[in-house]
Amino acid sequence: MHKVALETKNEASLLKMAENLKEKNIPFYLWIEQPENIPTCLATIPVVRSDLGDALKKCSLLPWNFSRISKDLFSVSGINEYAASLSHIDTASLTSDGLDGIYGGGDLPPPPSSPKNTQRYLMYKAIHRRDPEGVWNGFEGILRNNEWRKVTEYDIVRVMQTLNMQYAFERKPEILDRLRLVSDVCKSNGLTLATIWGLNERIRFCIAEGKRKEAYAIKQGIESGAYGPDVKVNVHTYAALFSSPSPKGLPDLIELTDLFDEMISKGISPNIHIEKSLIKAAQRVGEFRLLDEVLKNTAEKDLSSTNVNLHARFSASRGQAYLALYAVRPALAELHRLLSMPIPRDKRSIPYSLLNKESSPDISIPLKLSQTREAYFVYLRSLYESIIRISLIRRQIKRARDLLDDLRTNCYLPPTQTAYSWFVRYYAKRKHIDKLVEIQHLMLQDGVPITEHIYTKFMTACMFSPKQRLVDTLIQTVAKAPDNGKPGTKRHEKGPANISSVTDASVKTHIDTTAMPEDKTTPAKSGLPTIPARDRQTKKVIDRIYFPKQCIHFFEDMLIDLHVSVEDIGNATYTPNLSITNAVMRAYLMLEAPEQALREYKRLYIHQLMHYPARATPDTQQHARTLRKVFKMALETAVILEDKLEHQRIQNAMIQCGIQLVF
């Protein structure tokens, strides 16, 4: 793109140029010099020269060095010299969809010149690269170096605009403290904000502080002419009033809808920011009729690619709203719309700790990184995962898996831990152990940490006793399935390096599929799950109910991830929870390994003593039933091993925890 600076003869010819551009529907900005109120220059948006035609036909090239003009944004001044240059104005502020238009009050003029290496110059350099910390450092430098005499209202507006934008993205209390300091400095130095840009920023600041009455008072002052006849309410004034919609109930939402109706009655068309805010407000309150109406009114909105991330946020919010209405098909349409947008080229990285948070369309992305390609992928991932969640709720597992595969293919960022946990919960409830192993592999491939909670789901899914409804389902599945062996046996054929693949082929389960309950070799009081008599006829059904070997492998994988040895029961790195201990002890007893089962009981008891040496543990009250099972298995293990001393210790621990077993 070439930047061209032109010169015209006088004011009349400049105004004639403006009329020609209007006739050709070419957006431009006409700069009015204040306080003289004289038109001095205009700037067009980036445009093909052939589209200009003869609109700028009578202009000649400006005889100055253009490199000097592009660096000093306001070097062209005076009544007889006028410039039309792309570098003189931020083109994003010329459109209502640009970030400056949405968060800054719209259509700001180009900044005045400032000598190099001054704090004011450095502040504007930071504004140009959207660096809020650099802007604040420059403003503090102005105060520190006594450069306030050079500060204008425009400077304050740009500082407040940047801080308001930063607060909209990051929601940090210290940003409000900075805004208060700017406001106090202006009052102490007698500088008032009397332009529509400054008043819009004041309104936005009041909304951020929760002072809605004060914000409405400023708007009423603008409408009454208190700030002059040329200062009028525009769409950015209403965008400022919608900037932080957090309705606590229906009355707050009614206030926002009345404001929206007032804006429409004045002939002001809402921008994306206002519509997105209203969608979020209606969704939070649960007013679905209003939400449906807003979505219908914004369905035909033309979303250009001038600001990809803004439109990505808007599409993600619309998709979330459709899912609140349980309308998956329109949400998928928003997803396809988002995928059709061009990916931003900025490759700066967002911190991994931020990207690893639970995905949401309102994720707190730093302002400096809000236009990066990773920010775009955050909004894309949030919409993918929301549709996955609603698909799993509707038990549409095939669609959910297809969406997960698409997410891993189309999105630069891996799925979040939360998304994988939804699949874990779905498969664990149905005892699909082979699918759980597959999810574990995907998480390891994507570098998603597997938490203790997820490992708990893995292990309890292997060992919990199913209800009769699930048992009937498993019987039907076995009857229909070909004889391919036990599910999940392929898990050891191919697995990640850190997954234990060592199995003991010589161990035998304690479940006797041919014997009656009284003839079983398993001790009657071992705490092992009981299988209904009519289901013992089929070994395959039992193989689909309990997976002791796989449970042990999950347990070993967890300890490997924590860098803890299996035999090191006193290692403080891992604090066992009751559910894992219960599942692992069951698995070891089924595999005829009572020594290992007793080891896991000791691991739990040692860590409980570390945290609660003088009183009963919280598990006594919250999980008394599971704790009884653990003690019951520990006692039976001591009987099997003929260890009377350990048996007495276990009984003493039961007395300490207030647990009584009825035999």
mmCIF file of N, CA and C in Angstrom, residues 159-260:
data_model
loop_
_atom_site.group_PDB
_atom_site.id
_atom_site.type_symbol
_atom_site.label_atom_id
_atom_site.label_comp_id
_atom_site.label_asym_id
_atom_site.label_seq_id
_atom_site.Cartn_x
_atom_site.Cartn_y
_atom_site.Cartn_z
ATOM 1 N N VAL A 159 -5.458 8.610 26.668
ATOM 2 C CA VAL A 159 -5.038 7.828 27.833
ATOM 3 C C VAL A 159 -6.240 7.112 28.440
ATOM 4 N N MET A 160 -7.348 7.837 28.619
ATOM 5 C CA MET A 160 -8.545 7.216 29.188
ATOM 6 C C MET A 160 -9.096 6.146 28.258
ATOM 7 N N GLN A 161 -9.027 6.401 26.958
ATOM 8 C CA GLN A 161 -9.496 5.409 25.995
ATOM 9 C C GLN A 161 -8.713 4.108 26.127
ATOM 10 N N THR A 162 -7.393 4.216 26.221
ATOM 11 C CA THR A 162 -6.560 3.025 26.343
ATOM 12 C C THR A 162 -6.844 2.287 27.645
ATOM 13 N N LEU A 163 -6.963 3.029 28.753
ATOM 14 C CA LEU A 163 -7.219 2.389 30.047
ATOM 15 C C LEU A 163 -8.607 1.763 30.093
ATOM 16 N N ASN A 164 -9.600 2.427 29.500
ATOM 17 C CA ASN A 164 -10.944 1.849 29.454
ATOM 18 C C ASN A 164 -10.960 0.571 28.618
ATOM 19 N N MET A 165 -10.238 0.576 27.502
ATOM 20 C CA MET A 165 -10.138 -0.632 26.685
ATOM 21 C C MET A 165 -9.448 -1.748 27.470
ATOM 22 N N GLN A 166 -8.386 -1.384 28.184
ATOM 23 C CA GLN A 166 -7.673 -2.396 28.968
ATOM 24 C C GLN A 166 -8.576 -2.993 30.038
ATOM 25 N N TYR A 167 -9.363 -2.160 30.699
ATOM 26 C CA TYR A 167 -10.263 -2.668 31.735
ATOM 27 C C TYR A 167 -11.350 -3.559 31.128
ATOM 28 N N ALA A 168 -11.822 -3.203 29.925
ATOM 29 C CA ALA A 168 -12.846 -4.021 29.269
ATOM 30 C C ALA A 168 -12.324 -5.423 28.972
ATOM 31 N N PHE A 169 -11.027 -5.550 28.696
ATOM 32 C CA PHE A 169 -10.455 -6.855 28.385
ATOM 33 C C PHE A 169 -9.990 -7.598 29.627
ATOM 34 N N GLU A 170 -9.421 -6.886 30.604
ATOM 35 C CA GLU A 170 -8.726 -7.550 31.702
ATOM 36 C C GLU A 170 -9.457 -7.484 33.040
ATOM 37 N N ARG A 171 -10.302 -6.475 33.260
ATOM 38 C CA ARG A 171 -11.103 -6.351 34.484
ATOM 39 C C ARG A 171 -10.254 -6.367 35.746
ATOM 40 N N LYS A 172 -9.147 -5.636 35.754
ATOM 41 C CA LYS A 172 -8.283 -5.581 36.925
ATOM 42 C C LYS A 172 -8.566 -4.316 37.729
ATOM 43 N N PRO A 173 -8.668 -4.398 39.065
ATOM 44 C CA PRO A 173 -8.982 -3.218 39.886
ATOM 45 C C PRO A 173 -7.937 -2.112 39.773
ATOM 46 N N GLU A 174 -6.666 -2.477 39.558
ATOM 47 C CA GLU A 174 -5.633 -1.440 39.488
ATOM 48 C C GLU A 174 -5.812 -0.534 38.283
ATOM 49 N N ILE A 175 -6.495 -1.018 37.242
ATOM 50 C CA ILE A 175 -6.750 -0.166 36.074
ATOM 51 C C ILE A 175 -7.721 0.945 36.451
ATOM 52 N N LEU A 176 -8.723 0.626 37.279
ATOM 53 C CA LEU A 176 -9.647 1.664 37.751
ATOM 54 C C LEU A 176 -8.911 2.680 38.620
ATOM 55 N N ASP A 177 -7.942 2.228 39.398
ATOM 56 C CA ASP A 177 -7.145 3.171 40.196
ATOM 57 C C ASP A 177 -6.394 4.142 39.297
ATOM 58 N N ARG A 178 -5.883 3.668 38.180
ATOM 59 C CA ARG A 178 -5.189 4.547 37.245
ATOM 60 C C ARG A 178 -6.150 5.561 36.628
ATOM 61 N N LEU A 179 -7.351 5.104 36.289
ATOM 62 C CA LEU A 179 -8.349 6.030 35.731
ATOM 63 C C LEU A 179 -8.730 7.100 36.750
ATOM 64 N N ARG A 180 -8.854 6.716 38.010
ATOM 65 C CA ARG A 180 -9.166 7.710 39.044
ATOM 66 C C ARG A 180 -8.046 8.739 39.165
ATOM 67 N N LEU A 181 -6.796 8.281 39.072
ATOM 68 C CA LEU A 181 -5.672 9.207 39.154
ATOM 69 C C LEU A 181 -5.693 10.191 37.988
ATOM 70 N N VAL A 182 -5.993 9.709 36.776
ATOM 71 C CA VAL A 182 -6.084 10.608 35.616
ATOM 72 C C VAL A 182 -7.170 11.645 35.842
ATOM 73 N N SER A 183 -8.316 11.202 36.345
ATOM 74 C CA SER A 183 -9.422 12.137 36.599
ATOM 75 C C SER A 183 -9.043 13.170 37.663
ATOM 76 N N ASP A 184 -8.373 12.750 38.726
ATOM 77 C CA ASP A 184 -7.979 13.675 39.790
ATOM 78 C C ASP A 184 -6.942 14.687 39.296
ATOM 79 N N VAL A 185 -5.997 14.234 38.464
ATOM 80 C CA VAL A 185 -4.980 15.148 37.931
ATOM 81 C C VAL A 185 -5.624 16.207 37.045
ATOM 82 N N CYS A 186 -6.590 15.793 36.245
ATOM 83 C CA CYS A 186 -7.284 16.762 35.380
ATOM 84 C C CYS A 186 -8.020 17.803 36.215
ATOM 85 N N LYS A 187 -8.687 17.369 37.284
ATOM 86 C CA LYS A 187 -9.414 18.317 38.133
ATOM 87 C C LYS A 187 -8.461 19.285 38.818
ATOM 88 N N SER A 188 -7.347 18.773 39.313
ATOM 89 C CA SER A 188 -6.404 19.638 40.025
ATOM 90 C C SER A 188 -5.737 20.652 39.100
ATOM 91 N N ASN A 189 -5.638 20.335 37.801
ATOM 92 C CA ASN A 189 -5.012 21.248 36.848
ATOM 93 C C ASN A 189 -6.028 22.028 36.029
ATOM 94 N N GLY A 190 -7.310 21.885 36.356
ATOM 95 C CA GLY A 190 -8.339 22.666 35.689
ATOM 96 C C GLY A 190 -8.618 22.251 34.262
ATOM 97 N N LEU A 191 -8.317 21.000 33.886
ATOM 98 C CA LEU A 191 -8.568 20.521 32.532
ATOM 99 C C LEU A 191 -9.889 19.755 32.519
ATOM 100 N N THR A 192 -10.830 20.218 31.712
ATOM 101 C CA THR A 192 -12.148 19.581 31.625
ATOM 102 C C THR A 192 -12.299 18.894 30.276
ATOM 103 N N LEU A 193 -13.050 17.814 30.271
ATOM 104 C CA LEU A 193 -13.344 17.090 29.034
ATOM 105 C C LEU A 193 -14.695 17.558 28.522
ATOM 106 N N ALA A 194 -14.685 18.319 27.437
ATOM 107 C CA ALA A 194 -15.916 18.926 26.934
ATOM 108 C C ALA A 194 -16.274 18.456 25.538
ATOM 109 N N THR A 195 -15.465 17.614 24.906
ATOM 110 C CA THR A 195 -15.809 17.074 23.590
ATOM 111 C C THR A 195 -16.569 15.770 23.757
ATOM 112 N N ILE A 196 -17.230 15.335 22.694
ATOM 113 C CA ILE A 196 -18.015 14.107 22.785
ATOM 114 C C ILE A 196 -17.116 12.903 23.042
ATOM 115 N N TRP A 197 -15.853 12.952 22.534
ATOM 116 C CA TRP A 197 -14.937 11.830 22.775
ATOM 117 C C TRP A 197 -14.588 11.738 24.259
ATOM 118 N N GLY A 198 -14.274 12.884 24.856
ATOM 119 C CA GLY A 198 -13.939 12.883 26.274
ATOM 120 C C GLY A 198 -15.114 12.519 27.155
ATOM 121 N N LEU A 199 -16.309 13.000 26.815
ATOM 122 C CA LEU A 199 -17.499 12.696 27.612
ATOM 123 C C LEU A 199 -17.850 11.210 27.530
ATOM 124 N N ASN A 200 -17.657 10.616 26.352
ATOM 125 C CA ASN A 200 -17.919 9.177 26.220
ATOM 126 C C ASN A 200 -16.975 8.365 27.102
ATOM 127 N N GLU A 201 -15.720 8.798 27.187
ATOM 128 C CA GLU A 201 -14.773 8.098 28.051
ATOM 129 C C GLU A 201 -15.119 8.288 29.524
ATOM 130 N N ARG A 202 -15.616 9.463 29.885
ATOM 131 C CA ARG A 202 -16.072 9.683 31.261
ATOM 132 C C ARG A 202 -17.244 8.766 31.591
ATOM 133 N N ILE A 203 -18.180 8.625 30.648
ATOM 134 C CA ILE A 203 -19.326 7.736 30.860
ATOM 135 C C ILE A 203 -18.845 6.300 31.053
ATOM 136 N N ARG A 204 -17.896 5.881 30.214
ATOM 137 C CA ARG A 204 -17.393 4.515 30.313
ATOM 138 C C ARG A 204 -16.708 4.273 31.661
ATOM 139 N N PHE A 205 -15.987 5.267 32.129
ATOM 140 C CA PHE A 205 -15.320 5.162 33.425
ATOM 141 C C PHE A 205 -16.338 5.065 34.558
ATOM 142 N N CYS A 206 -17.402 5.869 34.491
ATOM 143 C CA CYS A 206 -18.450 5.811 35.519
ATOM 144 C C CYS A 206 -19.142 4.446 35.534
ATOM 145 N N ILE A 207 -19.392 3.879 34.346
ATOM 146 C CA ILE A 207 -20.015 2.556 34.274
ATOM 147 C C ILE A 207 -19.101 1.503 34.883
ATOM 148 N N ALA A 208 -17.796 1.608 34.603
ATOM 149 C CA ALA A 208 -16.840 0.648 35.155
ATOM 150 C C ALA A 208 -16.805 0.720 36.676
ATOM 151 N N GLU A 209 -16.982 1.922 37.245
ATOM 152 C CA GLU A 209 -16.997 2.075 38.700
ATOM 153 C C GLU A 209 -18.335 1.711 39.324
ATOM 154 N N GLY A 210 -19.341 1.465 38.494
ATOM 155 C CA GLY A 210 -20.667 1.159 39.011
ATOM 156 C C GLY A 210 -21.515 2.380 39.296
ATOM 157 N N LYS A 211 -21.093 3.551 38.816
ATOM 158 C CA LYS A 211 -21.841 4.796 39.041
ATOM 159 C C LYS A 211 -22.733 5.078 37.835
ATOM 160 N N ARG A 212 -23.781 4.297 37.684
ATOM 161 C CA ARG A 212 -24.641 4.429 36.517
ATOM 162 C C ARG A 212 -25.414 5.743 36.530
ATOM 163 N N LYS A 213 -25.830 6.208 37.703
ATOM 164 C CA LYS A 213 -26.570 7.471 37.769
ATOM 165 C C LYS A 213 -25.720 8.632 37.280
ATOM 166 N N GLU A 214 -24.459 8.644 37.667
ATOM 167 C CA GLU A 214 -23.563 9.703 37.212
ATOM 168 C C GLU A 214 -23.352 9.626 35.700
ATOM 169 N N ALA A 215 -23.267 8.399 35.164
ATOM 170 C CA ALA A 215 -23.108 8.237 33.717
ATOM 171 C C ALA A 215 -24.334 8.756 32.976
ATOM 172 N N TYR A 216 -25.532 8.441 33.486
ATOM 173 C CA TYR A 216 -26.750 8.934 32.840
ATOM 174 C C TYR A 216 -26.859 10.454 32.960
ATOM 175 N N ALA A 217 -26.348 11.018 34.046
ATOM 176 C CA ALA A 217 -26.370 12.473 34.206
ATOM 177 C C ALA A 217 -25.509 13.147 33.138
ATOM 178 N N ILE A 218 -24.362 12.554 32.805
ATOM 179 C CA ILE A 218 -23.516 13.113 31.741
ATOM 180 C C ILE A 218 -24.247 13.036 30.411
ATOM 181 N N LYS A 219 -24.912 11.923 30.146
ATOM 182 C CA LYS A 219 -25.667 11.787 28.892
ATOM 183 C C LYS A 219 -26.788 12.817 28.817
ATOM 184 N N GLN A 220 -27.496 13.031 29.916
ATOM 185 C CA GLN A 220 -28.560 14.042 29.915
ATOM 186 C C GLN A 220 -28.003 15.441 29.712
ATOM 187 N N GLY A 221 -26.806 15.708 30.248
ATOM 188 C CA GLY A 221 -26.173 16.996 30.022
ATOM 189 C C GLY A 221 -25.835 17.214 28.554
ATOM 190 N N ILE A 222 -25.398 16.137 27.875
ATOM 191 C CA ILE A 222 -25.114 16.245 26.437
ATOM 192 C C ILE A 222 -26.396 16.547 25.674
ATOM 193 N N GLU A 223 -27.484 15.846 26.018
ATOM 194 C CA GLU A 223 -28.758 16.042 25.313
ATOM 195 C C GLU A 223 -29.347 17.421 25.570
ATOM 196 N N SER A 224 -29.108 17.988 26.750
ATOM 197 C CA SER A 224 -29.654 19.313 27.076
ATOM 198 C C SER A 224 -28.805 20.453 26.536
ATOM 199 N N GLY A 225 -27.651 20.157 25.941
ATOM 200 C CA GLY A 225 -26.791 21.200 25.391
ATOM 201 C C GLY A 225 -25.877 21.840 26.406
ATOM 202 N N ALA A 226 -25.675 21.209 27.548
ATOM 203 C CA ALA A 226 -24.829 21.802 28.585
ATOM 204 C C ALA A 226 -23.366 21.887 28.149
ATOM 205 N N TYR A 227 -22.963 21.064 27.191
ATOM 206 C CA TYR A 227 -21.577 21.061 26.739
ATOM 207 C C TYR A 227 -21.407 21.742 25.382
ATOM 208 N N GLY A 228 -22.443 22.407 24.917
ATOM 209 C CA GLY A 228 -22.360 23.123 23.653
ATOM 210 C C GLY A 228 -23.275 22.515 22.606
ATOM 211 N N PRO A 229 -23.652 23.314 21.611
ATOM 212 C CA PRO A 229 -24.592 22.821 20.586
ATOM 213 C C PRO A 229 -23.987 21.782 19.661
ATOM 214 N N ASP A 230 -22.670 21.759 19.535
ATOM 215 C CA ASP A 230 -22.034 20.819 18.611
ATOM 216 C C ASP A 230 -21.786 19.452 19.232
ATOM 217 N N VAL A 231 -21.943 19.348 20.540
ATOM 218 C CA VAL A 231 -21.728 18.071 21.229
ATOM 219 C C VAL A 231 -23.058 17.330 21.300
ATOM 220 N N LYS A 232 -23.152 16.224 20.574
ATOM 221 C CA LYS A 232 -24.396 15.472 20.496
ATOM 222 C C LYS A 232 -24.141 13.997 20.803
ATOM 223 N N VAL A 233 -25.176 13.345 21.308
ATOM 224 C CA VAL A 233 -25.097 11.917 21.620
ATOM 225 C C VAL A 233 -24.939 11.126 20.327
ATOM 226 N N ASN A 234 -24.012 10.155 20.319
ATOM 227 C CA ASN A 234 -23.834 9.284 19.157
ATOM 228 C C ASN A 234 -23.859 7.828 19.593
ATOM 229 N N VAL A 235 -23.612 6.919 18.665
ATOM 230 C CA VAL A 235 -23.694 5.492 18.969
ATOM 231 C C VAL A 235 -22.659 5.088 20.018
ATOM 232 N N HIS A 236 -21.525 5.790 20.056
ATOM 233 C CA HIS A 236 -20.480 5.436 21.013
ATOM 234 C C HIS A 236 -20.853 5.854 22.435
ATOM 235 N N THR A 237 -21.726 6.841 22.558
ATOM 236 C CA THR A 237 -22.250 7.202 23.877
ATOM 237 C C THR A 237 -23.072 6.041 24.436
ATOM 238 N N TYR A 238 -23.936 5.479 23.585
ATOM 239 C CA TYR A 238 -24.722 4.331 24.027
ATOM 240 C C TYR A 238 -23.844 3.098 24.231
ATOM 241 N N ALA A 239 -22.816 2.939 23.401
ATOM 242 C CA ALA A 239 -21.895 1.817 23.592
ATOM 243 C C ALA A 239 -21.201 1.919 24.947
ATOM 244 N N ALA A 240 -20.884 3.157 25.375
ATOM 245 C CA ALA A 240 -20.270 3.345 26.695
ATOM 246 C C ALA A 240 -21.237 2.948 27.806
ATOM 247 N N LEU A 241 -22.521 3.258 27.645
ATOM 248 C CA LEU A 241 -23.513 2.889 28.657
ATOM 249 C C LEU A 241 -23.734 1.376 28.700
ATOM 250 N N PHE A 242 -23.481 0.684 27.591
ATOM 251 C CA PHE A 242 -23.608 -0.773 27.540
ATOM 252 C C PHE A 242 -22.293 -1.475 27.843
ATOM 253 N N SER A 243 -21.250 -0.726 28.198
ATOM 254 C CA SER A 243 -19.899 -1.292 28.228
ATOM 255 C C SER A 243 -19.707 -2.366 29.283
ATOM 256 N N SER A 244 -20.472 -2.335 30.364
ATOM 257 C CA SER A 244 -20.292 -3.338 31.416
ATOM 258 C C SER A 244 -21.643 -3.822 31.926
ATOM 259 N N PRO A 245 -22.393 -4.540 31.070
ATOM 260 C CA PRO A 245 -23.709 -5.001 31.518
ATOM 261 C C PRO A 245 -23.587 -6.219 32.414
ATOM 262 N N SER A 246 -23.862 -6.055 33.679
ATOM 263 C CA SER A 246 -23.879 -7.188 34.604
ATOM 264 C C SER A 246 -25.192 -7.157 35.370
ATOM 265 N N PRO A 247 -26.306 -7.388 34.674
ATOM 266 C CA PRO A 247 -27.610 -7.286 35.331
ATOM 267 C C PRO A 247 -27.777 -8.341 36.415
ATOM 268 N N LYS A 248 -28.252 -7.907 37.561
ATOM 269 C CA LYS A 248 -28.492 -8.828 38.660
ATOM 270 C C LYS A 248 -29.898 -9.411 38.629
ATOM 271 N N GLY A 249 -30.742 -8.866 37.777
ATOM 272 C CA GLY A 249 -32.098 -9.348 37.696
ATOM 273 C C GLY A 249 -32.838 -8.698 36.549
ATOM 274 N N LEU A 250 -34.139 -8.967 36.494
ATOM 275 C CA LEU A 250 -34.955 -8.447 35.404
ATOM 276 C C LEU A 250 -35.023 -6.925 35.377
ATOM 277 N N PRO A 251 -35.089 -6.205 36.518
ATOM 278 C CA PRO A 251 -35.126 -4.729 36.449
ATOM 279 C C PRO A 251 -33.908 -4.127 35.747
ATOM 280 N N ASP A 252 -32.730 -4.678 36.006
ATOM 281 C CA ASP A 252 -31.539 -4.156 35.331
ATOM 282 C C ASP A 252 -31.598 -4.415 33.835
ATOM 283 N N LEU A 253 -32.114 -5.571 33.447
ATOM 284 C CA LEU A 253 -32.234 -5.873 32.021
ATOM 285 C C LEU A 253 -33.254 -4.955 31.355
ATOM 286 N N ILE A 254 -34.351 -4.653 32.060
ATOM 287 C CA ILE A 254 -35.354 -3.734 31.510
ATOM 288 C C ILE A 254 -34.747 -2.355 31.286
ATOM 289 N N GLU A 255 -33.862 -1.931 32.186
ATOM 290 C CA GLU A 255 -33.182 -0.646 32.018
ATOM 291 C C GLU A 255 -32.346 -0.626 30.743
ATOM 292 N N LEU A 256 -31.663 -1.730 30.464
ATOM 293 C CA LEU A 256 -30.852 -1.805 29.247
ATOM 294 C C LEU A 256 -31.723 -1.845 27.994
ATOM 295 N N THR A 257 -32.831 -2.565 28.047
ATOM 296 C CA THR A 257 -33.706 -2.624 26.871
ATOM 297 C C THR A 257 -34.359 -1.271 26.606
ATOM 298 N N ASP A 258 -34.711 -0.541 27.667
ATOM 299 C CA ASP A 258 -35.256 0.812 27.473
ATOM 300 C C ASP A 258 -34.218 1.727 26.826
ATOM 301 N N LEU A 259 -32.976 1.577 27.240
ATOM 302 C CA LEU A 259 -31.899 2.367 26.643
ATOM 303 C C LEU A 259 -31.724 2.004 25.170
ATOM 304 N N PHE A 260 -31.845 0.729 24.871
ATOM 305 C CA PHE A 260 -31.729 0.279 23.483
ATOM 306 C C PHE A 260 -32.868 0.841 22.633
#
